[in-house]
């Protein structure tokens, strides 16, 4: 079925290609050596990082001298996989909760409670929850390891989106339960499990596919919001910016794209190409997800109209 959707099919395989390249390239090739200076005999010129795009560094280097292409490819897998795991976990938990506690989600007091939390930015909730665990003083070490940090971030980012999504699932299930064929099945003595399996899920699956795409884009946006406050996926490395600690320098441990955008945003007025590399990659990723979701939504809409 999905193979008949050209844009979705193209975008899906493009994401798989980026993910495979992000896994294979760091294993097959070591990170390019950092050169603190380059001397050109022909131009009689001494260069220091950041280096502009060249044959040696396709996308240039950052101010430290790290190759932007390599760290961009290396961080792609963390960006895509992390957002994918959060999205699928949210959908799975929300479907279970929405089906089991449909009456609770549709009750006026609980629905109003969830509705009130929609006026609170999810990034603020995550920021207040994770900050005490992930930030640490300069010249100290993080309380949590990288694996513990990833697990905690996964847990909080999944939890912050479960209830609103569960409400959507419960409302959709309630609407499907009021259709004529479901009412007829109840009158004929069908059990709740049979109604859910035979009549609810076949109509719920297309909506879930569209919700996956929308949630994926929302998770990426949430990751970017958190990165503005130096909450990077996998943890943050805090170092001194100058000799007398006039400011701190925040770096992403995993090289995920939102962390790179936050870490390089100060270069916008100095060396714009440094920050534009991860910004462009992130924007193309969100655009790809949105195009896939829109094409999928249009396909299911045309399919329902043809019936």
PDB file of C-alpha atoms in Angstrom:
ATOM      1  CA  UNK A   1       0.000   0.000   0.000  1.00  0.00           C
ATOM      2  CA  UNK A   2       2.705   2.470   0.993  1.00  0.00           C
ATOM      3  CA  UNK A   3       4.668   1.719  -2.175  1.00  0.00           C
ATOM      4  CA  UNK A   4       1.847   3.395  -4.121  1.00  0.00           C
ATOM      5  CA  UNK A   5       2.591   6.714  -2.393  1.00  0.00           C
ATOM      6  CA  UNK A   6       5.575   8.196  -4.293  1.00  0.00           C
ATOM      7  CA  UNK A   7       6.499  11.027  -1.945  1.00  0.00           C
ATOM      8  CA  UNK A   8       6.135   8.906   1.177  1.00  0.00           C
ATOM      9  CA  UNK A   9       8.112   6.080  -0.399  1.00  0.00           C
ATOM     10  CA  UNK A  10      10.892   8.441  -1.511  1.00  0.00           C
ATOM     11  CA  UNK A  11      11.107  10.175   1.857  1.00  0.00           C
ATOM     12  CA  UNK A  12      11.101   6.895   3.763  1.00  0.00           C
ATOM     13  CA  UNK A  13      14.024   5.476   1.812  1.00  0.00           C
ATOM     14  CA  UNK A  14      15.865   8.802   2.057  1.00  0.00           C
ATOM     15  CA  UNK A  15      15.625   8.615   5.858  1.00  0.00           C
ATOM     16  CA  UNK A  16      16.812   5.002   5.774  1.00  0.00           C
ATOM     17  CA  UNK A  17      19.777   6.016   3.606  1.00  0.00           C
ATOM     18  CA  UNK A  18      20.755   8.863   5.955  1.00  0.00           C
ATOM     19  CA  UNK A  19      20.405   6.556   8.952  1.00  0.00           C
ATOM     20  CA  UNK A  20      22.495   3.817   7.336  1.00  0.00           C
ATOM     21  CA  UNK A  21      25.185   6.311   6.301  1.00  0.00           C
ATOM     22  CA  UNK A  22      25.273   7.723   9.821  1.00  0.00           C
ATOM     23  CA  UNK A  23      25.911   4.253  11.230  1.00  0.00           C
ATOM     24  CA  UNK A  24      28.358   2.969   8.611  1.00  0.00           C
ATOM     25  CA  UNK A  25      30.545   6.028   7.921  1.00  0.00           C
ATOM     26  CA  UNK A  26      31.758   6.594  11.539  1.00  0.00           C
ATOM     27  CA  UNK A  27      32.589   2.881  11.747  1.00  0.00           C
ATOM     28  CA  UNK A  28      34.371   2.693   8.389  1.00  0.00           C
ATOM     29  CA  UNK A  29      36.202   6.020   8.622  1.00  0.00           C
ATOM     30  CA  UNK A  30      37.860   7.730  11.550  1.00  0.00           C
ATOM     31  CA  UNK A  31      37.189  11.374  12.301  1.00  0.00           C
ATOM     32  CA  UNK A  32      39.436  13.724  10.276  1.00  0.00           C
ATOM     33  CA  UNK A  33      42.394  15.047  12.201  1.00  0.00           C
ATOM     34  CA  UNK A  34      42.015  18.506  13.681  1.00  0.00           C
ATOM     35  CA  UNK A  35      44.553  20.930  12.208  1.00  0.00           C
ATOM     36  CA  UNK A  36      45.177  24.007  14.322  1.00  0.00           C
ATOM     37  CA  UNK A  37      46.704  25.844  11.376  1.00  0.00           C
ATOM     38  CA  UNK A  38      47.325  25.475   7.629  1.00  0.00           C
ATOM     39  CA  UNK A  39      50.082  27.088   5.629  1.00  0.00           C
ATOM     40  CA  UNK A  40      49.772  27.650   1.886  1.00  0.00           C
ATOM     41  CA  UNK A  41      53.125  27.888   0.080  1.00  0.00           C
ATOM     42  CA  UNK A  42      51.574  29.288  -3.076  1.00  0.00           C
ATOM     43  CA  UNK A  43      49.573  32.020  -1.338  1.00  0.00           C
ATOM     44  CA  UNK A  44      52.098  32.555   1.476  1.00  0.00           C
ATOM     45  CA  UNK A  45      49.135  32.461   3.841  1.00  0.00           C
ATOM     46  CA  UNK A  46      48.549  30.978   7.281  1.00  0.00           C
ATOM     47  CA  UNK A  47      44.992  29.854   8.027  1.00  0.00           C
ATOM     48  CA  UNK A  48      43.427  28.906  11.333  1.00  0.00           C
ATOM     49  CA  UNK A  49      40.024  27.331  12.045  1.00  0.00           C
ATOM     50  CA  UNK A  50      37.277  27.658  11.104  1.00  0.00           C
ATOM     51  CA  UNK A  51      38.192  26.536   7.587  1.00  0.00           C
ATOM     52  CA  UNK A  52      35.827  27.213   4.692  1.00  0.00           C
ATOM     53  CA  UNK A  53      34.430  24.327   2.615  1.00  0.00           C
ATOM     54  CA  UNK A  54      37.175  22.672   0.558  1.00  0.00           C
ATOM     55  CA  UNK A  55      38.284  19.332  -0.874  1.00  0.00           C
ATOM     56  CA  UNK A  56      39.627  18.282   2.528  1.00  0.00           C
ATOM     57  CA  UNK A  57      36.546  19.471   4.425  1.00  0.00           C
ATOM     58  CA  UNK A  58      33.440  19.348   2.242  1.00  0.00           C
ATOM     59  CA  UNK A  59      31.310  21.498   4.549  1.00  0.00           C
ATOM     60  CA  UNK A  60      34.167  23.261   6.295  1.00  0.00           C
ATOM     61  CA  UNK A  61      35.119  23.023   9.972  1.00  0.00           C
ATOM     62  CA  UNK A  62      33.967  24.612  13.193  1.00  0.00           C
ATOM     63  CA  UNK A  63      36.083  26.998  15.256  1.00  0.00           C
ATOM     64  CA  UNK A  64      37.843  24.110  16.980  1.00  0.00           C
ATOM     65  CA  UNK A  65      38.756  22.532  13.649  1.00  0.00           C
ATOM     66  CA  UNK A  66      36.303  19.596  13.645  1.00  0.00           C
ATOM     67  CA  UNK A  67      35.014  18.521  10.240  1.00  0.00           C
ATOM     68  CA  UNK A  68      31.361  19.621   9.934  1.00  0.00           C
ATOM     69  CA  UNK A  69      30.439  16.922   7.428  1.00  0.00           C
ATOM     70  CA  UNK A  70      31.696  14.143   9.700  1.00  0.00           C
ATOM     71  CA  UNK A  71      29.999  15.365  12.875  1.00  0.00           C
ATOM     72  CA  UNK A  72      26.786  16.053  10.921  1.00  0.00           C
ATOM     73  CA  UNK A  73      26.717  12.494   9.580  1.00  0.00           C
ATOM     74  CA  UNK A  74      27.689  11.090  12.980  1.00  0.00           C
ATOM     75  CA  UNK A  75      24.888  12.949  14.764  1.00  0.00           C
ATOM     76  CA  UNK A  76      22.162  12.064  12.245  1.00  0.00           C
ATOM     77  CA  UNK A  77      21.503   8.628  13.773  1.00  0.00           C
ATOM     78  CA  UNK A  78      21.000  10.070  17.249  1.00  0.00           C
ATOM     79  CA  UNK A  79      18.639  12.753  15.955  1.00  0.00           C
ATOM     80  CA  UNK A  80      16.492  10.400  13.856  1.00  0.00           C
ATOM     81  CA  UNK A  81      16.504   7.352  16.142  1.00  0.00           C
ATOM     82  CA  UNK A  82      15.834   9.339  19.309  1.00  0.00           C
ATOM     83  CA  UNK A  83      12.863  11.128  17.749  1.00  0.00           C
ATOM     84  CA  UNK A  84      11.621   7.853  16.223  1.00  0.00           C
ATOM     85  CA  UNK A  85      11.768   5.955  19.537  1.00  0.00           C
ATOM     86  CA  UNK A  86       9.927   8.738  21.375  1.00  0.00           C
ATOM     87  CA  UNK A  87       7.271   8.943  18.653  1.00  0.00           C
ATOM     88  CA  UNK A  88       6.584   5.200  18.486  1.00  0.00           C
ATOM     89  CA  UNK A  89       6.566   4.862  22.273  1.00  0.00           C
ATOM     90  CA  UNK A  90       4.109   7.739  22.587  1.00  0.00           C
ATOM     91  CA  UNK A  91       1.794   6.218  19.974  1.00  0.00           C
ATOM     92  CA  UNK A  92       1.926   2.720  21.513  1.00  0.00           C
ATOM     93  CA  UNK A  93       1.294   3.866  25.092  1.00  0.00           C
ATOM     94  CA  UNK A  94      -1.378   6.352  24.013  1.00  0.00           C
ATOM     95  CA  UNK A  95      -3.292   3.713  22.020  1.00  0.00           C
ATOM     96  CA  UNK A  96      -3.283   1.341  24.984  1.00  0.00           C
ATOM     97  CA  UNK A  97      -4.359   4.045  27.445  1.00  0.00           C
ATOM     98  CA  UNK A  98      -6.886   5.556  25.036  1.00  0.00           C
ATOM     99  CA  UNK A  99      -8.608   2.207  24.474  1.00  0.00           C
ATOM    100  CA  UNK A 100      -8.506   0.974  28.072  1.00  0.00           C
ATOM    101  CA  UNK A 101      -9.459   4.273  29.718  1.00  0.00           C
ATOM    102  CA  UNK A 102     -11.702   5.728  27.019  1.00  0.00           C
ATOM    103  CA  UNK A 103     -14.365   6.823  29.492  1.00  0.00           C
ATOM    104  CA  UNK A 104     -11.801   8.515  31.728  1.00  0.00           C
ATOM    105  CA  UNK A 105     -10.277  10.491  28.838  1.00  0.00           C
ATOM    106  CA  UNK A 106     -13.736  11.535  27.638  1.00  0.00           C
ATOM    107  CA  UNK A 107     -14.950  12.590  31.083  1.00  0.00           C
ATOM    108  CA  UNK A 108     -15.394  16.342  31.447  1.00  0.00           C
ATOM    109  CA  UNK A 109     -13.042  16.863  34.416  1.00  0.00           C
ATOM    110  CA  UNK A 110     -10.150  14.779  33.050  1.00  0.00           C
ATOM    111  CA  UNK A 111     -10.532  16.162  29.539  1.00  0.00           C
ATOM    112  CA  UNK A 112     -10.530  19.693  30.963  1.00  0.00           C
ATOM    113  CA  UNK A 113      -7.429  18.913  33.012  1.00  0.00           C
ATOM    114  CA  UNK A 114      -5.531  17.741  29.926  1.00  0.00           C
ATOM    115  CA  UNK A 115      -6.847  20.704  27.951  1.00  0.00           C
ATOM    116  CA  UNK A 116      -5.507  23.129  30.561  1.00  0.00           C
ATOM    117  CA  UNK A 117      -2.003  21.650  30.288  1.00  0.00           C
ATOM    118  CA  UNK A 118      -1.985  22.321  26.550  1.00  0.00           C
ATOM    119  CA  UNK A 119      -1.460  26.008  27.377  1.00  0.00           C
ATOM    120  CA  UNK A 120       1.799  25.096  29.124  1.00  0.00           C
ATOM    121  CA  UNK A 121       4.662  24.563  26.621  1.00  0.00           C
ATOM    122  CA  UNK A 122       5.942  20.961  26.787  1.00  0.00           C
ATOM    123  CA  UNK A 123       9.495  22.305  26.533  1.00  0.00           C
ATOM    124  CA  UNK A 124       8.985  24.178  29.821  1.00  0.00           C
ATOM    125  CA  UNK A 125       7.789  21.026  31.599  1.00  0.00           C
ATOM    126  CA  UNK A 126      10.736  19.003  30.280  1.00  0.00           C
ATOM    127  CA  UNK A 127      13.187  21.799  31.095  1.00  0.00           C
ATOM    128  CA  UNK A 128      12.033  22.065  34.715  1.00  0.00           C
ATOM    129  CA  UNK A 129      12.122  18.274  35.089  1.00  0.00           C
ATOM    130  CA  UNK A 130      15.520  17.548  33.529  1.00  0.00           C
ATOM    131  CA  UNK A 131      17.584  20.592  34.502  1.00  0.00           C
ATOM    132  CA  UNK A 132      18.369  19.450  38.086  1.00  0.00           C
ATOM    133  CA  UNK A 133      19.725  16.144  36.761  1.00  0.00           C
ATOM    134  CA  UNK A 134      21.658  17.185  33.641  1.00  0.00           C
ATOM    135  CA  UNK A 135      23.320  20.504  34.445  1.00  0.00           C
ATOM    136  CA  UNK A 136      26.464  20.650  36.560  1.00  0.00           C
ATOM    137  CA  UNK A 137      29.010  23.207  37.699  1.00  0.00           C
ATOM    138  CA  UNK A 138      32.098  24.024  35.645  1.00  0.00           C
ATOM    139  CA  UNK A 139      35.060  21.659  36.218  1.00  0.00           C
ATOM    140  CA  UNK A 140      32.763  19.044  37.749  1.00  0.00           C
ATOM    141  CA  UNK A 141      31.327  15.948  36.158  1.00  0.00           C
ATOM    142  CA  UNK A 142      27.733  15.138  35.312  1.00  0.00           C
ATOM    143  CA  UNK A 143      25.871  13.135  37.930  1.00  0.00           C
ATOM    144  CA  UNK A 144      24.497  10.768  35.281  1.00  0.00           C
ATOM    145  CA  UNK A 145      26.304   8.723  32.655  1.00  0.00           C
ATOM    146  CA  UNK A 146      25.460   9.037  28.950  1.00  0.00           C
ATOM    147  CA  UNK A 147      23.219   5.954  28.996  1.00  0.00           C
ATOM    148  CA  UNK A 148      21.429   7.149  32.143  1.00  0.00           C
ATOM    149  CA  UNK A 149      20.974  10.593  30.606  1.00  0.00           C
ATOM    150  CA  UNK A 150      19.481   9.096  27.430  1.00  0.00           C
ATOM    151  CA  UNK A 151      17.113   6.885  29.439  1.00  0.00           C
ATOM    152  CA  UNK A 152      15.926   9.800  31.588  1.00  0.00           C
ATOM    153  CA  UNK A 153      15.441  12.036  28.556  1.00  0.00           C
ATOM    154  CA  UNK A 154      13.495   9.301  26.767  1.00  0.00           C
ATOM    155  CA  UNK A 155      11.285   8.750  29.798  1.00  0.00           C
ATOM    156  CA  UNK A 156      10.423  12.426  30.284  1.00  0.00           C
ATOM    157  CA  UNK A 157       9.934  13.251  26.591  1.00  0.00           C
ATOM    158  CA  UNK A 158       7.656  10.230  26.153  1.00  0.00           C
ATOM    159  CA  UNK A 159       5.631  11.026  29.280  1.00  0.00           C
ATOM    160  CA  UNK A 160       5.048  14.683  28.377  1.00  0.00           C
ATOM    161  CA  UNK A 161       3.184  13.720  25.186  1.00  0.00           C
ATOM    162  CA  UNK A 162       1.245  10.620  26.259  1.00  0.00           C
ATOM    163  CA  UNK A 163      -1.835  12.192  27.866  1.00  0.00           C
ATOM    164  CA  UNK A 164      -2.684  14.681  25.069  1.00  0.00           C
ATOM    165  CA  UNK A 165      -2.190  11.947  22.484  1.00  0.00           C
ATOM    166  CA  UNK A 166      -4.212   9.476  24.568  1.00  0.00           C
ATOM    167  CA  UNK A 167      -7.056  12.012  24.601  1.00  0.00           C
ATOM    168  CA  UNK A 168      -6.974  12.168  20.793  1.00  0.00           C
ATOM    169  CA  UNK A 169      -7.062   8.364  20.548  1.00  0.00           C
ATOM    170  CA  UNK A 170      -9.950   8.137  23.036  1.00  0.00           C
ATOM    171  CA  UNK A 171     -11.976  10.809  21.215  1.00  0.00           C
ATOM    172  CA  UNK A 172     -11.350   9.131  17.844  1.00  0.00           C
ATOM    173  CA  UNK A 173     -12.353   5.743  19.256  1.00  0.00           C
ATOM    174  CA  UNK A 174     -15.518   7.248  20.751  1.00  0.00           C
ATOM    175  CA  UNK A 175     -16.503   8.733  17.369  1.00  0.00           C
ATOM    176  CA  UNK A 176     -15.907   5.402  15.637  1.00  0.00           C
ATOM    177  CA  UNK A 177     -17.976   3.656  18.317  1.00  0.00           C
ATOM    178  CA  UNK A 178     -21.004   5.750  17.358  1.00  0.00           C
ATOM    179  CA  UNK A 179     -21.027   4.616  13.726  1.00  0.00           C
ATOM    180  CA  UNK A 180     -23.862   2.442  12.452  1.00  0.00           C
ATOM    181  CA  UNK A 181     -21.785  -0.671  11.840  1.00  0.00           C
ATOM    182  CA  UNK A 182     -20.397  -0.624  15.385  1.00  0.00           C
ATOM    183  CA  UNK A 183     -23.877  -0.153  16.873  1.00  0.00           C
ATOM    184  CA  UNK A 184     -25.155  -3.053  14.771  1.00  0.00           C
ATOM    185  CA  UNK A 185     -22.258  -5.226  15.947  1.00  0.00           C
ATOM    186  CA  UNK A 186     -23.116  -4.448  19.581  1.00  0.00           C
ATOM    187  CA  UNK A 187     -26.780  -5.355  19.005  1.00  0.00           C
ATOM    188  CA  UNK A 188     -25.698  -8.666  17.472  1.00  0.00           C
ATOM    189  CA  UNK A 189     -23.759  -9.503  20.636  1.00  0.00           C
ATOM    190  CA  UNK A 190     -20.171  -8.766  19.611  1.00  0.00           C
ATOM    191  CA  UNK A 191     -17.742  -8.387  22.514  1.00  0.00           C
ATOM    192  CA  UNK A 192     -15.670  -5.252  23.143  1.00  0.00           C
ATOM    193  CA  UNK A 193     -12.538  -7.056  21.901  1.00  0.00           C
ATOM    194  CA  UNK A 194     -14.248  -8.143  18.688  1.00  0.00           C
ATOM    195  CA  UNK A 195     -15.579  -4.647  18.062  1.00  0.00           C
ATOM    196  CA  UNK A 196     -12.148  -3.116  18.650  1.00  0.00           C
ATOM    197  CA  UNK A 197     -10.329  -5.654  16.473  1.00  0.00           C
ATOM    198  CA  UNK A 198     -12.841  -5.882  13.617  1.00  0.00           C
ATOM    199  CA  UNK A 199     -14.390  -2.422  13.451  1.00  0.00           C
ATOM    200  CA  UNK A 200     -12.295   0.122  15.364  1.00  0.00           C
ATOM    201  CA  UNK A 201      -8.705  -0.731  14.429  1.00  0.00           C
ATOM    202  CA  UNK A 202      -9.213  -0.955  10.636  1.00  0.00           C
ATOM    203  CA  UNK A 203     -10.382   2.681  10.691  1.00  0.00           C
ATOM    204  CA  UNK A 204      -7.917   3.753  13.387  1.00  0.00           C
ATOM    205  CA  UNK A 205      -4.755   2.528  11.622  1.00  0.00           C
ATOM    206  CA  UNK A 206      -4.733   5.236   8.891  1.00  0.00           C
ATOM    207  CA  UNK A 207      -5.127   7.938  11.545  1.00  0.00           C
ATOM    208  CA  UNK A 208      -2.263   6.415  13.546  1.00  0.00           C
ATOM    209  CA  UNK A 209       0.084   6.563  10.537  1.00  0.00           C
ATOM    210  CA  UNK A 210      -0.675  10.260  10.126  1.00  0.00           C
ATOM    211  CA  UNK A 211      -0.261  10.834  13.879  1.00  0.00           C
ATOM    212  CA  UNK A 212       3.183   9.207  13.747  1.00  0.00           C
ATOM    213  CA  UNK A 213       4.346  11.745  11.162  1.00  0.00           C
ATOM    214  CA  UNK A 214       2.917  14.688  13.075  1.00  0.00           C
ATOM    215  CA  UNK A 215       4.379  13.489  16.365  1.00  0.00           C
ATOM    216  CA  UNK A 216       7.787  12.968  14.739  1.00  0.00           C
ATOM    217  CA  UNK A 217       7.856  16.607  13.621  1.00  0.00           C
ATOM    218  CA  UNK A 218       6.633  17.776  17.041  1.00  0.00           C
ATOM    219  CA  UNK A 219       9.337  15.778  18.832  1.00  0.00           C
ATOM    220  CA  UNK A 220      12.022  17.302  16.600  1.00  0.00           C
ATOM    221  CA  UNK A 221      10.666  20.769  17.369  1.00  0.00           C
ATOM    222  CA  UNK A 222      10.652  19.972  21.096  1.00  0.00           C
ATOM    223  CA  UNK A 223      14.272  18.793  20.886  1.00  0.00           C
ATOM    224  CA  UNK A 224      15.212  22.095  19.233  1.00  0.00           C
ATOM    225  CA  UNK A 225      13.463  24.097  21.951  1.00  0.00           C
ATOM    226  CA  UNK A 226      15.330  22.173  24.648  1.00  0.00           C
ATOM    227  CA  UNK A 227      18.634  22.644  22.833  1.00  0.00           C
ATOM    228  CA  UNK A 228      18.212  26.419  23.082  1.00  0.00           C
ATOM    229  CA  UNK A 229      18.532  25.948  26.854  1.00  0.00           C
ATOM    230  CA  UNK A 230      21.536  23.604  26.401  1.00  0.00           C
ATOM    231  CA  UNK A 231      19.576  20.413  27.094  1.00  0.00           C
ATOM    232  CA  UNK A 232      21.192  18.219  24.445  1.00  0.00           C
ATOM    233  CA  UNK A 233      20.279  14.633  23.649  1.00  0.00           C
ATOM    234  CA  UNK A 234      22.816  12.371  25.342  1.00  0.00           C
ATOM    235  CA  UNK A 235      24.072  15.087  27.676  1.00  0.00           C
ATOM    236  CA  UNK A 236      26.001  18.337  27.596  1.00  0.00           C
ATOM    237  CA  UNK A 237      29.719  18.951  27.979  1.00  0.00           C
ATOM    238  CA  UNK A 238      30.422  22.216  29.812  1.00  0.00           C
ATOM    239  CA  UNK A 239      33.860  23.821  29.456  1.00  0.00           C
ATOM    240  CA  UNK A 240      35.323  27.238  30.149  1.00  0.00           C
ATOM    241  CA  UNK A 241      35.074  29.721  27.322  1.00  0.00           C
ATOM    242  CA  UNK A 242      38.103  31.779  28.404  1.00  0.00           C
ATOM    243  CA  UNK A 243      40.987  31.604  30.822  1.00  0.00           C
ATOM    244  CA  UNK A 244      39.182  33.346  33.678  1.00  0.00           C
ATOM    245  CA  UNK A 245      35.780  31.678  33.070  1.00  0.00           C
ATOM    246  CA  UNK A 246      34.071  34.769  31.654  1.00  0.00           C
ATOM    247  CA  UNK A 247      31.530  32.440  30.055  1.00  0.00           C
ATOM    248  CA  UNK A 248      30.840  28.726  29.653  1.00  0.00           C
ATOM    249  CA  UNK A 249      30.946  26.752  26.420  1.00  0.00           C
ATOM    250  CA  UNK A 250      28.243  24.102  25.923  1.00  0.00           C
ATOM    251  CA  UNK A 251      28.863  21.223  23.513  1.00  0.00           C
ATOM    252  CA  UNK A 252      26.748  18.230  22.505  1.00  0.00           C
ATOM    253  CA  UNK A 253      28.107  14.861  23.554  1.00  0.00           C
ATOM    254  CA  UNK A 254      26.339  12.960  20.749  1.00  0.00           C
ATOM    255  CA  UNK A 255      26.635  15.549  17.923  1.00  0.00           C
ATOM    256  CA  UNK A 256      22.859  15.422  17.427  1.00  0.00           C
ATOM    257  CA  UNK A 257      21.658  18.179  15.132  1.00  0.00           C
ATOM    258  CA  UNK A 258      19.643  20.319  17.558  1.00  0.00           C
ATOM    259  CA  UNK A 259      22.628  20.391  19.908  1.00  0.00           C
ATOM    260  CA  UNK A 260      24.894  21.485  17.072  1.00  0.00           C
ATOM    261  CA  UNK A 261      22.498  24.309  16.173  1.00  0.00           C
ATOM    262  CA  UNK A 262      22.483  25.545  19.766  1.00  0.00           C
ATOM    263  CA  UNK A 263      26.252  25.200  20.178  1.00  0.00           C
ATOM    264  CA  UNK A 264      27.019  27.015  16.899  1.00  0.00           C
ATOM    265  CA  UNK A 265      24.363  29.746  17.000  1.00  0.00           C
ATOM    266  CA  UNK A 266      26.942  32.294  18.260  1.00  0.00           C
ATOM    267  CA  UNK A 267      28.774  31.903  14.944  1.00  0.00           C
ATOM    268  CA  UNK A 268      25.861  33.407  13.001  1.00  0.00           C
ATOM    269  CA  UNK A 269      27.441  36.875  12.880  1.00  0.00           C
ATOM    270  CA  UNK A 270      31.019  35.591  12.614  1.00  0.00           C
ATOM    271  CA  UNK A 271      31.106  32.512  10.371  1.00  0.00           C
ATOM    272  CA  UNK A 272      27.503  31.888   9.220  1.00  0.00           C
ATOM    273  CA  UNK A 273      28.302  28.691   7.311  1.00  0.00           C
ATOM    274  CA  UNK A 274      29.111  26.893  10.593  1.00  0.00           C
ATOM    275  CA  UNK A 275      25.606  27.229  12.003  1.00  0.00           C
ATOM    276  CA  UNK A 276      23.861  27.037   8.616  1.00  0.00           C
ATOM    277  CA  UNK A 277      25.124  23.477   8.026  1.00  0.00           C
ATOM    278  CA  UNK A 278      23.144  21.855  10.892  1.00  0.00           C
ATOM    279  CA  UNK A 279      20.253  24.313  10.441  1.00  0.00           C
ATOM    280  CA  UNK A 280      19.868  23.309   6.789  1.00  0.00           C
ATOM    281  CA  UNK A 281      20.092  19.595   7.611  1.00  0.00           C
ATOM    282  CA  UNK A 282      17.508  19.914  10.378  1.00  0.00           C
ATOM    283  CA  UNK A 283      15.152  21.979   8.218  1.00  0.00           C
ATOM    284  CA  UNK A 284      15.362  19.425   5.384  1.00  0.00           C
ATOM    285  CA  UNK A 285      14.641  16.616   7.839  1.00  0.00           C
ATOM    286  CA  UNK A 286      11.497  18.346   9.154  1.00  0.00           C
ATOM    287  CA  UNK A 287      10.456  19.203   5.590  1.00  0.00           C
ATOM    288  CA  UNK A 288      10.888  15.568   4.545  1.00  0.00           C
ATOM    289  CA  UNK A 289       8.747  14.368   7.472  1.00  0.00           C
ATOM    290  CA  UNK A 290       6.022  16.937   6.747  1.00  0.00           C
ATOM    291  CA  UNK A 291       5.902  16.046   3.041  1.00  0.00           C
ATOM    292  CA  UNK A 292       5.665  12.337   3.880  1.00  0.00           C
ATOM    293  CA  UNK A 293       2.870  12.984   6.379  1.00  0.00           C
ATOM    294  CA  UNK A 294       0.938  15.228   4.007  1.00  0.00           C
ATOM    295  CA  UNK A 295       1.210  12.720   1.165  1.00  0.00           C
ATOM    296  CA  UNK A 296       0.111   9.909   3.461  1.00  0.00           C
ATOM    297  CA  UNK A 297      -2.835  11.936   4.729  1.00  0.00           C
ATOM    298  CA  UNK A 298      -3.896  12.794   1.180  1.00  0.00           C
ATOM    299  CA  UNK A 299      -3.637   9.137   0.153  1.00  0.00           C
ATOM    300  CA  UNK A 300      -5.922   7.962   2.966  1.00  0.00           C
ATOM    301  CA  UNK A 301      -8.342  10.803   2.239  1.00  0.00           C
ATOM    302  CA  UNK A 302      -8.597   9.857  -1.436  1.00  0.00           C
ATOM    303  CA  UNK A 303      -8.957   6.211  -0.483  1.00  0.00           C
ATOM    304  CA  UNK A 304     -11.881   6.952   1.841  1.00  0.00           C
ATOM    305  CA  UNK A 305     -13.582   9.119  -0.802  1.00  0.00           C
ATOM    306  CA  UNK A 306     -13.243   6.372  -3.436  1.00  0.00           C
ATOM    307  CA  UNK A 307     -15.128   3.984  -1.149  1.00  0.00           C
TER     308      UNK A 307
END
